[in-house]
Every structure is written in structure tokens, then in C-alpha cells.
PDB file of C-alpha atoms in Angstrom:
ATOM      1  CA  UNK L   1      10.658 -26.002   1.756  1.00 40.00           C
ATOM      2  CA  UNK L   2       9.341 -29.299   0.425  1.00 39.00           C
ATOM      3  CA  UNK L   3       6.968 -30.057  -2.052  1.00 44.00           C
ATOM      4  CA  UNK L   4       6.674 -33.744  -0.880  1.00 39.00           C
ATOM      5  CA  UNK L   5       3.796 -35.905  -2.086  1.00 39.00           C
ATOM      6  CA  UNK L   6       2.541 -33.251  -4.347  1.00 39.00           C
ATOM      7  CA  UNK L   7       0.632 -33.959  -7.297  1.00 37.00           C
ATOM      8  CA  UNK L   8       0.087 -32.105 -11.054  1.00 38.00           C
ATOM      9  CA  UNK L   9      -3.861 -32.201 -11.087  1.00 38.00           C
ATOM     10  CA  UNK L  10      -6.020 -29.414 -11.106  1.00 40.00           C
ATOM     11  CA  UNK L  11      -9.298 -31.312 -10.480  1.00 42.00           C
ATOM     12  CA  UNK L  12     -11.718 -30.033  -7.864  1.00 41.00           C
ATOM     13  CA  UNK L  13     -11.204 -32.823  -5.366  1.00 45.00           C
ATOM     14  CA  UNK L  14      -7.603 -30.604  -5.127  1.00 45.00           C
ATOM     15  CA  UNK L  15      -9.301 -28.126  -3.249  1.00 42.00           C
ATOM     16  CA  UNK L  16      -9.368 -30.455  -0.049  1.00 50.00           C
ATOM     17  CA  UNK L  17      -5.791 -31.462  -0.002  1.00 57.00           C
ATOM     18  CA  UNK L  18      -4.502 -28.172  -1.444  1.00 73.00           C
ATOM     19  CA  UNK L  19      -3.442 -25.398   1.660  1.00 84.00           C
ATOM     20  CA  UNK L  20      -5.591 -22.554   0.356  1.00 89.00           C
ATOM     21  CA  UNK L  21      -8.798 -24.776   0.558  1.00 87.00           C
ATOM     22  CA  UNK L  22      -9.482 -24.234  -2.931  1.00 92.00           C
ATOM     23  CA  UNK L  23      -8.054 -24.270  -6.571  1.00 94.00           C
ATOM     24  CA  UNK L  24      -6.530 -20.702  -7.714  1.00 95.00           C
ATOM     25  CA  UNK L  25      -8.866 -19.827 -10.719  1.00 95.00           C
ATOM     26  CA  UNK L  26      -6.215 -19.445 -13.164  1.00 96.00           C
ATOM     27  CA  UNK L  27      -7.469 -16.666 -15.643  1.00 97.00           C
ATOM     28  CA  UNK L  28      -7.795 -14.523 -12.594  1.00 97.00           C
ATOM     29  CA  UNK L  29      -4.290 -14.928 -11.854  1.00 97.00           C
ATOM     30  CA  UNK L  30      -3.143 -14.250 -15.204  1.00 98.00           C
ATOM     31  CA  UNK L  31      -5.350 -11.334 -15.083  1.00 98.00           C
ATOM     32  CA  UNK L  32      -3.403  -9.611 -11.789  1.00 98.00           C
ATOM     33  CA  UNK L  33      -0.121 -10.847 -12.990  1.00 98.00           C
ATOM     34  CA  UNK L  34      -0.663  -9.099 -15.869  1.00 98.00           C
ATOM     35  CA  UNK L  35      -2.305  -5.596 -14.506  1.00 98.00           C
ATOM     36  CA  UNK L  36       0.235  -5.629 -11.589  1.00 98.00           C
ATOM     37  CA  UNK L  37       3.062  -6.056 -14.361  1.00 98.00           C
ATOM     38  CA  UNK L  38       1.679  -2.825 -16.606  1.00 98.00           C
ATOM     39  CA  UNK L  39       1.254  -0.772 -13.422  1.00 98.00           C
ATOM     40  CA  UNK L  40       5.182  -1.991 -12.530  1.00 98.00           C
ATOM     41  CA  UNK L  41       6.669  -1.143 -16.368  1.00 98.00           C
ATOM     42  CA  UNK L  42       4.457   2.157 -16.175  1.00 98.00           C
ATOM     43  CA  UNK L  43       5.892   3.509 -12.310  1.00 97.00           C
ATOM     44  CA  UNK L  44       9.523   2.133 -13.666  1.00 97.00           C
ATOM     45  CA  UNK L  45       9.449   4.958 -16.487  1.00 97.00           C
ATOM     46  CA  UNK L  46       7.658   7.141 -14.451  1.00 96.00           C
ATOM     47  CA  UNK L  47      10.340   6.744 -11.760  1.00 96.00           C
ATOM     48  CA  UNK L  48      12.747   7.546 -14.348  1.00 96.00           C
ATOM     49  CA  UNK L  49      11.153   9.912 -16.388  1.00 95.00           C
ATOM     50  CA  UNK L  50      10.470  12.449 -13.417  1.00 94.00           C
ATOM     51  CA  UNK L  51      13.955  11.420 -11.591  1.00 94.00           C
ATOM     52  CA  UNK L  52      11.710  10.535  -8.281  1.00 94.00           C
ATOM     53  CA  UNK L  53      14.235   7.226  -7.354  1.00 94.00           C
ATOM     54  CA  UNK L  54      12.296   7.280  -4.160  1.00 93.00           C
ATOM     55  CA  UNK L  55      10.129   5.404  -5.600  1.00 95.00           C
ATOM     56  CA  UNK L  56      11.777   2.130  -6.256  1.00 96.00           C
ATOM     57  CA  UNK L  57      11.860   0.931  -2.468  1.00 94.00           C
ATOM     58  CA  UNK L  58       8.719   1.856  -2.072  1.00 95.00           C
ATOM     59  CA  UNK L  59       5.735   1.775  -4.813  1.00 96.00           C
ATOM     60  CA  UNK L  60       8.116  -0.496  -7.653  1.00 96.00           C
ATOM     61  CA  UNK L  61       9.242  -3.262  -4.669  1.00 95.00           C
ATOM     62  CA  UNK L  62       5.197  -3.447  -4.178  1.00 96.00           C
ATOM     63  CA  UNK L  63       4.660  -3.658  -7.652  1.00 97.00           C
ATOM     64  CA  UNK L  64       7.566  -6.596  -7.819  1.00 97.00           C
ATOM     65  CA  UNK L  65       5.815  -8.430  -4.309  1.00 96.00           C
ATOM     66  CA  UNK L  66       2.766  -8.196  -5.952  1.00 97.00           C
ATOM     67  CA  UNK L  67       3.775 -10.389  -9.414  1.00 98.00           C
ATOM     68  CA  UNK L  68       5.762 -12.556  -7.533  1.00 97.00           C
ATOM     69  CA  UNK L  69       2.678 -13.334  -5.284  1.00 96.00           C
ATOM     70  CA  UNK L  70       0.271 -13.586  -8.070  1.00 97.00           C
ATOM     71  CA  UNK L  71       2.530 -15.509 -10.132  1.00 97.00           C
ATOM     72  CA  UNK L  72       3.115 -18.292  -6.986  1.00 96.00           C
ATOM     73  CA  UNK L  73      -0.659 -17.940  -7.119  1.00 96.00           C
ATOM     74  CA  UNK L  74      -1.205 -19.121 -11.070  1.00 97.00           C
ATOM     75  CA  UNK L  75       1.637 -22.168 -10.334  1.00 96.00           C
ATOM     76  CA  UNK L  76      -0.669 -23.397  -7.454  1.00 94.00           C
ATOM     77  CA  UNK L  77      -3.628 -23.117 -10.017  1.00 93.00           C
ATOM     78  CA  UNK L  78      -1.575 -25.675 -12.044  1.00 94.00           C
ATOM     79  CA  UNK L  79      -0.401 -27.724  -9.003  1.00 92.00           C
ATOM     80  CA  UNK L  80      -2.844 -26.893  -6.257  1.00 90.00           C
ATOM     81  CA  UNK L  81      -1.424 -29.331  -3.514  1.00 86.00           C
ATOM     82  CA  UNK L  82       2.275 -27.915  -4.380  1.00 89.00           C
ATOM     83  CA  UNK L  83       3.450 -26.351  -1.000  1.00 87.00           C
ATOM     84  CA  UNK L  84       6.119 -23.450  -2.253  1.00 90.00           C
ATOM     85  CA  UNK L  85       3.664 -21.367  -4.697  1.00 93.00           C
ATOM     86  CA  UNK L  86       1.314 -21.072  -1.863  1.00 89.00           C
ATOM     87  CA  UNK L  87       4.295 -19.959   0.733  1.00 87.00           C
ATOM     88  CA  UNK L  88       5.622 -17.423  -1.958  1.00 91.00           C
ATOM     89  CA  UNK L  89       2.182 -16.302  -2.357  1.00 92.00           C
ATOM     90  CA  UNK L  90       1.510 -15.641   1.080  1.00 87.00           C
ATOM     91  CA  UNK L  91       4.417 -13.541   2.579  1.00 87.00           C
ATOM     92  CA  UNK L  92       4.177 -11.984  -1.225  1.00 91.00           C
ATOM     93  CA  UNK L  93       0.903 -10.872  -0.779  1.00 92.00           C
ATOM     94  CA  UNK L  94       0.723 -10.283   2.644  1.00 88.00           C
ATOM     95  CA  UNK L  95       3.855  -7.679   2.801  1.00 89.00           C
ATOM     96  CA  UNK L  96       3.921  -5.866  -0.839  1.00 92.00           C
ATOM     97  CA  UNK L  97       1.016  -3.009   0.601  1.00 91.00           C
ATOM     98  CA  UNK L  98       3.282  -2.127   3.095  1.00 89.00           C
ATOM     99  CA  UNK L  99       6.036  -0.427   1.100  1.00 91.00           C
ATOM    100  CA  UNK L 100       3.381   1.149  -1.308  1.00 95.00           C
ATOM    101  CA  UNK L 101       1.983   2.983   1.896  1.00 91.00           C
ATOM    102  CA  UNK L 102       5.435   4.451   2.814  1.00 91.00           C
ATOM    103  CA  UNK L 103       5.619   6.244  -0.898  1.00 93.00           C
ATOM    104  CA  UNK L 104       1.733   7.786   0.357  1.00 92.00           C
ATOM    105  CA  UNK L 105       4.196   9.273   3.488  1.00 89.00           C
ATOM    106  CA  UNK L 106       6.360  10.451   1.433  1.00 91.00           C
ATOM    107  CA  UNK L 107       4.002  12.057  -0.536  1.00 93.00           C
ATOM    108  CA  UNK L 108       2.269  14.152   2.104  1.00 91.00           C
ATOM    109  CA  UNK L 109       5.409  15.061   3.795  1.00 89.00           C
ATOM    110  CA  UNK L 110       6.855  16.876  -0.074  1.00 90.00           C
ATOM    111  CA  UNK L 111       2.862  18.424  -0.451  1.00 91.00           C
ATOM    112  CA  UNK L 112       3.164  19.655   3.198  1.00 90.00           C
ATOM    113  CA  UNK L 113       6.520  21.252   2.477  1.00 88.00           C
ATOM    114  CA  UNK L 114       5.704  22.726  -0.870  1.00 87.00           C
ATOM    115  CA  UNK L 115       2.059  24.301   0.409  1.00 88.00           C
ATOM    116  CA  UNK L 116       2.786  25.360   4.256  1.00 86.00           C
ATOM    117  CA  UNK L 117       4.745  23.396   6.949  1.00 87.00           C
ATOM    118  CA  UNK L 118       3.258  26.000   9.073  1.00 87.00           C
ATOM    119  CA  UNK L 119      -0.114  24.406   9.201  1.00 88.00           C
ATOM    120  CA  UNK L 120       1.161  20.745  10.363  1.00 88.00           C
ATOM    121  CA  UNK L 121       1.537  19.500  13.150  1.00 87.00           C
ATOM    122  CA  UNK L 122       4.478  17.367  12.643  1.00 84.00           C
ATOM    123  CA  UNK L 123       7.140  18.506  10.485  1.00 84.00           C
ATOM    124  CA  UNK L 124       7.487  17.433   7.215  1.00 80.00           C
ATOM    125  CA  UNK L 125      10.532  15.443   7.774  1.00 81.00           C
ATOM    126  CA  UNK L 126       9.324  13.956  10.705  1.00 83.00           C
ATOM    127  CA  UNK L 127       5.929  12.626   8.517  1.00 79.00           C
ATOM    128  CA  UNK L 128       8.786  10.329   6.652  1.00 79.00           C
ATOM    129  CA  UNK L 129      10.633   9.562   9.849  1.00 85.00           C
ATOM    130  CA  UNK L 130       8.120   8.092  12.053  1.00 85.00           C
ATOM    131  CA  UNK L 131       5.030   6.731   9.344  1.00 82.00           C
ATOM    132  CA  UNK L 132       8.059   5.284   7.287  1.00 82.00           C
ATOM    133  CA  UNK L 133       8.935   3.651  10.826  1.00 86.00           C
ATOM    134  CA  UNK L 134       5.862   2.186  11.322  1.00 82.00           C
ATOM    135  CA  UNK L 135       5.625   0.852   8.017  1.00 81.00           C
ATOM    136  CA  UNK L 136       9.307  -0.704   8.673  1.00 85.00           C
ATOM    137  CA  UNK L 137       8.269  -2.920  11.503  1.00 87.00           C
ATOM    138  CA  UNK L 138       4.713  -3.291   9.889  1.00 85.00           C
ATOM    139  CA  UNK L 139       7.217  -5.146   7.342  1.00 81.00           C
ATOM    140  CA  UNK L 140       9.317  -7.093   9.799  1.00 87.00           C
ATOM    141  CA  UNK L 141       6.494  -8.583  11.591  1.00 87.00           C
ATOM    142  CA  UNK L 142       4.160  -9.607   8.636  1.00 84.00           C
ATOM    143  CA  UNK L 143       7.363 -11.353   6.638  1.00 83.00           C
ATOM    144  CA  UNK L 144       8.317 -13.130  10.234  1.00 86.00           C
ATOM    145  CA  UNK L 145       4.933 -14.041  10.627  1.00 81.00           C
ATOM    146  CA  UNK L 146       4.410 -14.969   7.087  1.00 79.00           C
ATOM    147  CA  UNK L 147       7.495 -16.908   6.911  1.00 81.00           C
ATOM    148  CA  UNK L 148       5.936 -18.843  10.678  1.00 83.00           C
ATOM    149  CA  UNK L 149       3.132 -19.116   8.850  1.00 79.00           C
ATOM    150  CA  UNK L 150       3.996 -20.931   5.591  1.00 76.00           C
ATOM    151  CA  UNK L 151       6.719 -22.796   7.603  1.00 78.00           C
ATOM    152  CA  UNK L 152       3.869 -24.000  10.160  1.00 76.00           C
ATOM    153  CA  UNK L 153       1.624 -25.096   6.593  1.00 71.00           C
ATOM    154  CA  UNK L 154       4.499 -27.308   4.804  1.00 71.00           C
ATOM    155  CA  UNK L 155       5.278 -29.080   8.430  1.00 73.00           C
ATOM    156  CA  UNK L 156       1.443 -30.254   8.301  1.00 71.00           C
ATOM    157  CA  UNK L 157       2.136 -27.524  11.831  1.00 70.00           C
ATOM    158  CA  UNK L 158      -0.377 -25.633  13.694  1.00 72.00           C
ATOM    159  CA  UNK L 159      -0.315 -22.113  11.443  1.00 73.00           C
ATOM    160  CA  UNK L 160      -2.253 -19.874  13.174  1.00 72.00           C
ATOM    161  CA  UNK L 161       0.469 -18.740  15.358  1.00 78.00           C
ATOM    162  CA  UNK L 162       2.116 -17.296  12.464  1.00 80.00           C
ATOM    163  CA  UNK L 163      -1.274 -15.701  11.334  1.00 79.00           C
ATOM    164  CA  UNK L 164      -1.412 -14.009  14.816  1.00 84.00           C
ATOM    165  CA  UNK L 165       1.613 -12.373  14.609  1.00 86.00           C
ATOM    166  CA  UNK L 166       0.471 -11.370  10.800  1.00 85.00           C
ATOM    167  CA  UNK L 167      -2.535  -9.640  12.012  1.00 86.00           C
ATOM    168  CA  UNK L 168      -0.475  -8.034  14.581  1.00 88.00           C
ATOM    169  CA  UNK L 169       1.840  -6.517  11.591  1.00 85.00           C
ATOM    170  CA  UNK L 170      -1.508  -6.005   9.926  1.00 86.00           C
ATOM    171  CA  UNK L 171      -3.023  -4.004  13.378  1.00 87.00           C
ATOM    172  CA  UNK L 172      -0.389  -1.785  13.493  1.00 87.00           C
ATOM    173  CA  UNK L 173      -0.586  -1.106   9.178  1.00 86.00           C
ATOM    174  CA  UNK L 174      -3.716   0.091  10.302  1.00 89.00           C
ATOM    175  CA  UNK L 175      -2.868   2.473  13.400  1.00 90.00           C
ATOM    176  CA  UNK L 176      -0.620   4.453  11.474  1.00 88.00           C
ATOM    177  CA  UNK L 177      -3.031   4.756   8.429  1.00 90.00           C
ATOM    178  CA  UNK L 178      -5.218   6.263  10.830  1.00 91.00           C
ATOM    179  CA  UNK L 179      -3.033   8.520  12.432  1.00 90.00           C
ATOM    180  CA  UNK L 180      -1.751   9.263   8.858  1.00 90.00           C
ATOM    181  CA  UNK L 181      -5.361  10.452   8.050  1.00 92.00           C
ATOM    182  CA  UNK L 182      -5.997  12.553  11.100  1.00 93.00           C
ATOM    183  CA  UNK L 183      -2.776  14.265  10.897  1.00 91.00           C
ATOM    184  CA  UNK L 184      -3.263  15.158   7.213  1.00 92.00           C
ATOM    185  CA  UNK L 185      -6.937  16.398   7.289  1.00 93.00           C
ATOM    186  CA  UNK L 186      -5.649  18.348  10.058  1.00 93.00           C
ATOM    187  CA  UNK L 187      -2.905  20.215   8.290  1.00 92.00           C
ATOM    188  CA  UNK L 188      -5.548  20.315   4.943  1.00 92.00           C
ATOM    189  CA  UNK L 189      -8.684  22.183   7.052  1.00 92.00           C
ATOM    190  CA  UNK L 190      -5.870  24.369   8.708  1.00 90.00           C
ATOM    191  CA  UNK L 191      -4.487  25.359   5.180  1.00 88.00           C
ATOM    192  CA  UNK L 192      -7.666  26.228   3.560  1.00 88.00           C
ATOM    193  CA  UNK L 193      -8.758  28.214   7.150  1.00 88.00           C
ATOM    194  CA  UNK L 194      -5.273  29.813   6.744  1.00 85.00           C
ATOM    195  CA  UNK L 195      -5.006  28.705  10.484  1.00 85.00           C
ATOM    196  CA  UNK L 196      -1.895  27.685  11.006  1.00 86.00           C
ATOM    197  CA  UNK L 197       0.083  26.097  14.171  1.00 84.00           C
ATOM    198  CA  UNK L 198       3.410  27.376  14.303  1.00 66.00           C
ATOM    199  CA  UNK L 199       3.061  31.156  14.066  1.00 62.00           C
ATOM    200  CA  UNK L 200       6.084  32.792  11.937  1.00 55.00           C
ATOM    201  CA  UNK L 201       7.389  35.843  12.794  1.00 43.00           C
ATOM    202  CA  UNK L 202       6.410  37.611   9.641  1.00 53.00           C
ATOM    203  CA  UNK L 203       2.801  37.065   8.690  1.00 62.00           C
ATOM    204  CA  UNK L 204       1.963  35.409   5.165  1.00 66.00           C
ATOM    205  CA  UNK L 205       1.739  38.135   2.497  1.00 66.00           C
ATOM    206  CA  UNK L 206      -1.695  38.141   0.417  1.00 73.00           C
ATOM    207  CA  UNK L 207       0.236  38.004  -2.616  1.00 74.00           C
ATOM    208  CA  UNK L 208       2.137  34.396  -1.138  1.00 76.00           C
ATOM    209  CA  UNK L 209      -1.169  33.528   0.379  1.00 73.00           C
ATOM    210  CA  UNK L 210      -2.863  33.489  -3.257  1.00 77.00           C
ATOM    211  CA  UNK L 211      -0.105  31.740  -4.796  1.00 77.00           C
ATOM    212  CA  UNK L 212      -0.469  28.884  -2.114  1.00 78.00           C
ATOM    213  CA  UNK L 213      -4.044  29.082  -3.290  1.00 79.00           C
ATOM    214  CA  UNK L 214      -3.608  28.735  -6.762  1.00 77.00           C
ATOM    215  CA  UNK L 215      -0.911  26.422  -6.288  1.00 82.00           C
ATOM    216  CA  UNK L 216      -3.390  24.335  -4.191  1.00 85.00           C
ATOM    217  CA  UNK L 217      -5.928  24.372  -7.236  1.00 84.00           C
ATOM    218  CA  UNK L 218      -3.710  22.139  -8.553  1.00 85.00           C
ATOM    219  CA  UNK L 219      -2.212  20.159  -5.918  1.00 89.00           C
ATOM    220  CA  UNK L 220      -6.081  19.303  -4.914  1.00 89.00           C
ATOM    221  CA  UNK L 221      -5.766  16.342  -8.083  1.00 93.00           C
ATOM    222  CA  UNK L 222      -2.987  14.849  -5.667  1.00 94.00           C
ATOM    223  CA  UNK L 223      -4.519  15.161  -2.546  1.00 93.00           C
ATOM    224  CA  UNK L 224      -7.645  13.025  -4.180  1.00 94.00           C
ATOM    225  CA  UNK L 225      -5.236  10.157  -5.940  1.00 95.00           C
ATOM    226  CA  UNK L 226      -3.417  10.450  -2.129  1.00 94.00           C
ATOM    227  CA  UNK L 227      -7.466   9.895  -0.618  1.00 94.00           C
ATOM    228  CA  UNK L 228      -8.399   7.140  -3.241  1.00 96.00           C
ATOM    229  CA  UNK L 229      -5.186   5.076  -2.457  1.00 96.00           C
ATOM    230  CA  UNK L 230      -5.820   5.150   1.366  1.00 94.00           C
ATOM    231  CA  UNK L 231      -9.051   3.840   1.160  1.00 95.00           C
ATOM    232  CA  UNK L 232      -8.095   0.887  -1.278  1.00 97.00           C
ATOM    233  CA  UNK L 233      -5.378   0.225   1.190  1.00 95.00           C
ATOM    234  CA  UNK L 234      -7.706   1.000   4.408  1.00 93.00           C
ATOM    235  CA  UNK L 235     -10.006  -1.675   2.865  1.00 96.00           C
ATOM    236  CA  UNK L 236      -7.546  -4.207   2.080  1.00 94.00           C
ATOM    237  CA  UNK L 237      -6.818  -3.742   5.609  1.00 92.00           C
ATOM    238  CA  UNK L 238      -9.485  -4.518   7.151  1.00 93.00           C
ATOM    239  CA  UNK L 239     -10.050  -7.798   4.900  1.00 94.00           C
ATOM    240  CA  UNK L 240      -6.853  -9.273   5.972  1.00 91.00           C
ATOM    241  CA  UNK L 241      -7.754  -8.507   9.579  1.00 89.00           C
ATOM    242  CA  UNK L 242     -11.111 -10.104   9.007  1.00 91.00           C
ATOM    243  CA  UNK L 243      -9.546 -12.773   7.443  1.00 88.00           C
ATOM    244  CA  UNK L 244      -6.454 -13.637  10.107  1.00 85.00           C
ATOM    245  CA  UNK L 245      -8.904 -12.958  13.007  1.00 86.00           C
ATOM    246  CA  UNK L 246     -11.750 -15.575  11.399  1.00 83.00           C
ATOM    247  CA  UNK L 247      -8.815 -18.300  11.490  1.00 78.00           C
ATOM    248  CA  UNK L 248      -6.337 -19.762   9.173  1.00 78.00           C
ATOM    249  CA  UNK L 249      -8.727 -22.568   7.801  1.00 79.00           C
ATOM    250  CA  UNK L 250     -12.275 -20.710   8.959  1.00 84.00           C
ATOM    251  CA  UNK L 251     -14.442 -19.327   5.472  1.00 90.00           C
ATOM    252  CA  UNK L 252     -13.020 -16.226   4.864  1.00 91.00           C
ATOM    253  CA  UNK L 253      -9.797 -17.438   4.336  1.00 87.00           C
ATOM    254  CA  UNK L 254     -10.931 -20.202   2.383  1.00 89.00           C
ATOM    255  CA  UNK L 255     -13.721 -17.617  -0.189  1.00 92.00           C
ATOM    256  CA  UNK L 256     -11.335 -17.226  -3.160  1.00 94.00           C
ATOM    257  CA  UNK L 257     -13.457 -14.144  -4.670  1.00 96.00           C
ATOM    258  CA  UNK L 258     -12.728 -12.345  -1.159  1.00 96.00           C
ATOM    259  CA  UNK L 259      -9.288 -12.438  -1.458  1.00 96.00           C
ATOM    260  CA  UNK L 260      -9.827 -11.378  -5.929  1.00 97.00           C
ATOM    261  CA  UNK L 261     -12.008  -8.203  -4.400  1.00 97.00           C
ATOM    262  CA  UNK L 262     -10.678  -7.081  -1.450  1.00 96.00           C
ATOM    263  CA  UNK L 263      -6.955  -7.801  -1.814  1.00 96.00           C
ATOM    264  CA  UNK L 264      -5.830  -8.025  -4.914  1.00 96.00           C
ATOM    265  CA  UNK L 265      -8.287  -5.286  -6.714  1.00 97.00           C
ATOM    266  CA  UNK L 266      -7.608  -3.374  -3.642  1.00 97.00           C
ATOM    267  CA  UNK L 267      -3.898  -2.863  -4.645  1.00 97.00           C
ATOM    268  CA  UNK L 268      -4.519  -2.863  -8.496  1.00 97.00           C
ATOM    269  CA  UNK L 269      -6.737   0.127  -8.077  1.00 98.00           C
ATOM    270  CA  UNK L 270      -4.341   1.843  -5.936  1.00 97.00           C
ATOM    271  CA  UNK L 271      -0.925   1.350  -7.707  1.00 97.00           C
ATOM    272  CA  UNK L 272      -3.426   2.166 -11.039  1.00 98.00           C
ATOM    273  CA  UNK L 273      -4.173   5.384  -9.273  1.00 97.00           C
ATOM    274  CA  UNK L 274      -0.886   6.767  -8.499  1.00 97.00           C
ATOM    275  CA  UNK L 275       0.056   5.964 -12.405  1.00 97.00           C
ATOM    276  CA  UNK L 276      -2.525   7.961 -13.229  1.00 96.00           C
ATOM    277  CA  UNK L 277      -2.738  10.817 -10.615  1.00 95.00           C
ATOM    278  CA  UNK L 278       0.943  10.576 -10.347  1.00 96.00           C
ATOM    279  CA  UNK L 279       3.370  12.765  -8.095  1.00 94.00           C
ATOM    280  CA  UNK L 280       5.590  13.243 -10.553  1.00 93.00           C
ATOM    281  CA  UNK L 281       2.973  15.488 -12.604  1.00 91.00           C
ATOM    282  CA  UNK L 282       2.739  17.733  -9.015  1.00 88.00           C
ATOM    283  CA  UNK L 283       5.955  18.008  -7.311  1.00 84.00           C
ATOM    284  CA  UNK L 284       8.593  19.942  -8.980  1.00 63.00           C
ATOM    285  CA  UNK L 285      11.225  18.822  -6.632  1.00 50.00           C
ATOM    286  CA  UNK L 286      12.678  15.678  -5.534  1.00 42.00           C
ATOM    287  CA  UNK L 287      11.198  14.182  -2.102  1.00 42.00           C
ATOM    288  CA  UNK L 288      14.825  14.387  -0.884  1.00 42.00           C
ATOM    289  CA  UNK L 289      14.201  17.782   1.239  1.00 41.00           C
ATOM    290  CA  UNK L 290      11.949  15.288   3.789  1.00 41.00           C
ATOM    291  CA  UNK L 291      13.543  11.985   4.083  1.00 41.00           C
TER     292      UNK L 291
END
């Protein structure tokens, strides 16, 4: 990558030479480099302190896209026109949801196990197996395009081939948060009906249906951190599909407070969330029974 022809200023006539077609603010990028870096420390002792190493691949590696991204984000506010902040930045940005999703996956599959599999329609293993899947190749084809993309930007290139294949990655993100929802208000309205799909041979016992219950009173604090995230990442979702679709130099892409709101709050409020409402405080066991 070359930073040819690059200059040090951060005046405003930067923003028409610069590849984001504006001039990072900087405070706000100190700002998410900074929340993004307490959320990180807090989920690494969380990690630790309730032995859920699960989490490292998945809700940490976000965490660690995140600051690099914002970080690439506060150089370009210093150089603007620099070409390698803004490509670090953009396949940072553009992939570090993805792995955050997969620990919301895991999640469901360990609260499905613990309060019924009976009343899913997948198995619990199979939530990890094929949503974990999807968020795989989610990953593969928003880095490849990301990489096109930010290749396509320091050739002076066409980049909107690269931003089509993003928004394909970004497409299917969406799909499987979808199907993610359906399947788990499914198996939640089934466990509350006590209706559930697979019929066992022996039928629940009141006295194991009422501990379900009760365990359920608590679970229910989960379930809402699980709802909160999805819709942070649901929204963040849509942005970037708004954004890609609108075209890699049309005025969405080139509104700095859309990306602030809808982006980066997006994925402060959810990785906030799980520190808060975390699964550690809820699931006595590792995740390791469905994965």
C-alpha cells in the first residue's frame, strides 16, 4: 500500500483530496478508541473471570477490529489524504460486527440447552454450526471485498466493485440475523406455551416444569441484553447496506455523523451491553456442550 503524494495537513480543503470525502473529527475518534478499548479490557477479565474462552474469537477479536479501525480512523484525522489509515479503517470496521454476532449464536444455542431443547426447532448444536457458518463466509466476503475495495482506492481504481461484493457479505449478515430472530422467538413463545416440538417420551414433570420457570425468571435479563444487541447490530446493518448500495462516493458514504451514529455507536452500545448483561452472570456452564 502506498501513501504516495500524501500530505500532513488537516485543513478543510483535505476533505476533497482525502478518500473518505471528509476530515475524521478527531475527538470523536479518540472518543470510540477509547470506549471500544474499556469494553475490550472489561470482556478480557470477564472472559477470564467466568472461564468462557469462547469468547476471545468472537466478542474480544471485535473488540480488537474495532480499535484498530478507529485508531486508522484518528491517524487519517491527522493526515486526511494518507491512503493506509483509511484502508485499515475500512476492512476494520467493516468486518469486526461479524464475529461479535457469532458469540449472540452461541449464546442462544447454551440458553436453548439449559431451558428446553425440546421447544427448538434446530438443535442447539446445530444453532452454532450453521449461524456460526454464515457468519464465517459473512467474514470472508466483506475482508475480500474490503481488501478490493481499499486496493481499488490507493490505485486511484474504480472501488465500487469491491463495495458490491461488501454489501453482498453485508446481505447475507443480514439473512441470518433474521433467520436467527425467527428461530429464537419461535423456541421462546413455544417455551412459555410449554408447546414443545420434539415430543419426549416421558412428559415434563410440574416440579421440572416450575424450575424451568423460575430458572427462566432469570434467564429473561439475558434474553433482553441478547434482543438489545440484535437490534444495534440489525441497525448497523442496514446503514452499511444503505451506505454500499447509495455508492462509494454518493452522500451517505461521504455524512461523517452517519457513520459516528449508526456504525460506530451501533457496536459501542452492543459490546457495552453484553458487559453489562453479561453471559457469564447466566450460564453456569461452559458453551462447550454446543459448539
Amino acid at each position: 500500500m502506498s501513501d504516495s503524494g500524501a500530505t500532513n495537513t488537516t485543513s478543510s480543503s483535505d476533505a476533497s483530496i482525502g478518500p473518505y470525502n471528509y476530515v475524521p473529527t478527531q475527538w470523536i475518534c479518540i472518543l470510540f478508541v477509547s470506549l471500544f478499548g474499556i469494553s475490550t479490557a472489561i470482556h478480557l477479565l470477564q472472559a477470564i473471570k467466568f472461564r468462557m474462552w469462547w469468547l476471545f474469537p468472537t466478542v474480544m477479536l471485535a473488540g480488537v477490529l474495532e480499535i484498530l479501525g478507529w485508531s486508522a480512523r484518528l491517524w487519517s484525522s491527522i493526515s486526511p489524504a494518507l491512503l493506509t489509515p483509511f484502508e485499515i479503517q475500512l476492512v476494520g470496521t467493516i468486518i469486526a460486527p461479524t464475529p461479535f454476532l457469532a458469540a449472540n449464536f452461541l449464546v442462544l444455542g447454551r440458553i436453548i440447552n439449559q431451558l428446553g431443547p425440546q421447544y427448538s426447532r434446530l438443535p442447539p448444536k446445530l444453532y452454532a454450526i450453521i449461524f456460526c457458518s454464515f457468519d464465517l463466509v459473512c467474514l470472508i466476503i466483506q475482508a475480500v471485498g474490503g481488501a478490493m475495495a481499499a486496493e481499488a482506492v490507493n490505485t486511484n481504481g474504480n472501488a465500487d466493485e469491491g463495495g458490491n461484493i461488501m454489501l453482498i457479505g453485508v446481505a447475507i449478515q443480514m439473512f441470518a440475523m433474521t433467520l436467527f430472530v425467527i428461530c429464537a422467538t419461535e423456541f421462546f413463545l413455544r417455551f412459555l406455551k410449554d408447546s414443545p416440538i420434539r415430543k419426549y417420551a416421558m412428559p415434563m414433570s410440574e416440579e421440572k416444569r416450575e424450575a424451568k420457570l423460575y430458572e427462566w425468571d432469570t434467564m429473561k435479563f439475558l434474553v433482553f441484553g441478547l434482543i438489545f444487541e440484535t437490534v444495534f447490530l440489525f441497525i448497523r446493518a442496514v446503514y452499511r447496506t444503505i451506505e454500499l448500495e447509495d455508492g462509494w462516493t454518493g452522500p451517505i458514504i461521504s455524512t461523517e455523523v452517519y457513520f459516528n451514529v449508526f456504525d460506530g455507536a451501533m457496536i459501542t452500545l452492543a459490546m457495552f451491553t453484553m458487559n453489562l448483561i453479561h453471559p457469564g452472570l447466566f450460564l453456569g456452564r461452559p458453551v462447550t456442550d454446543v459448539v
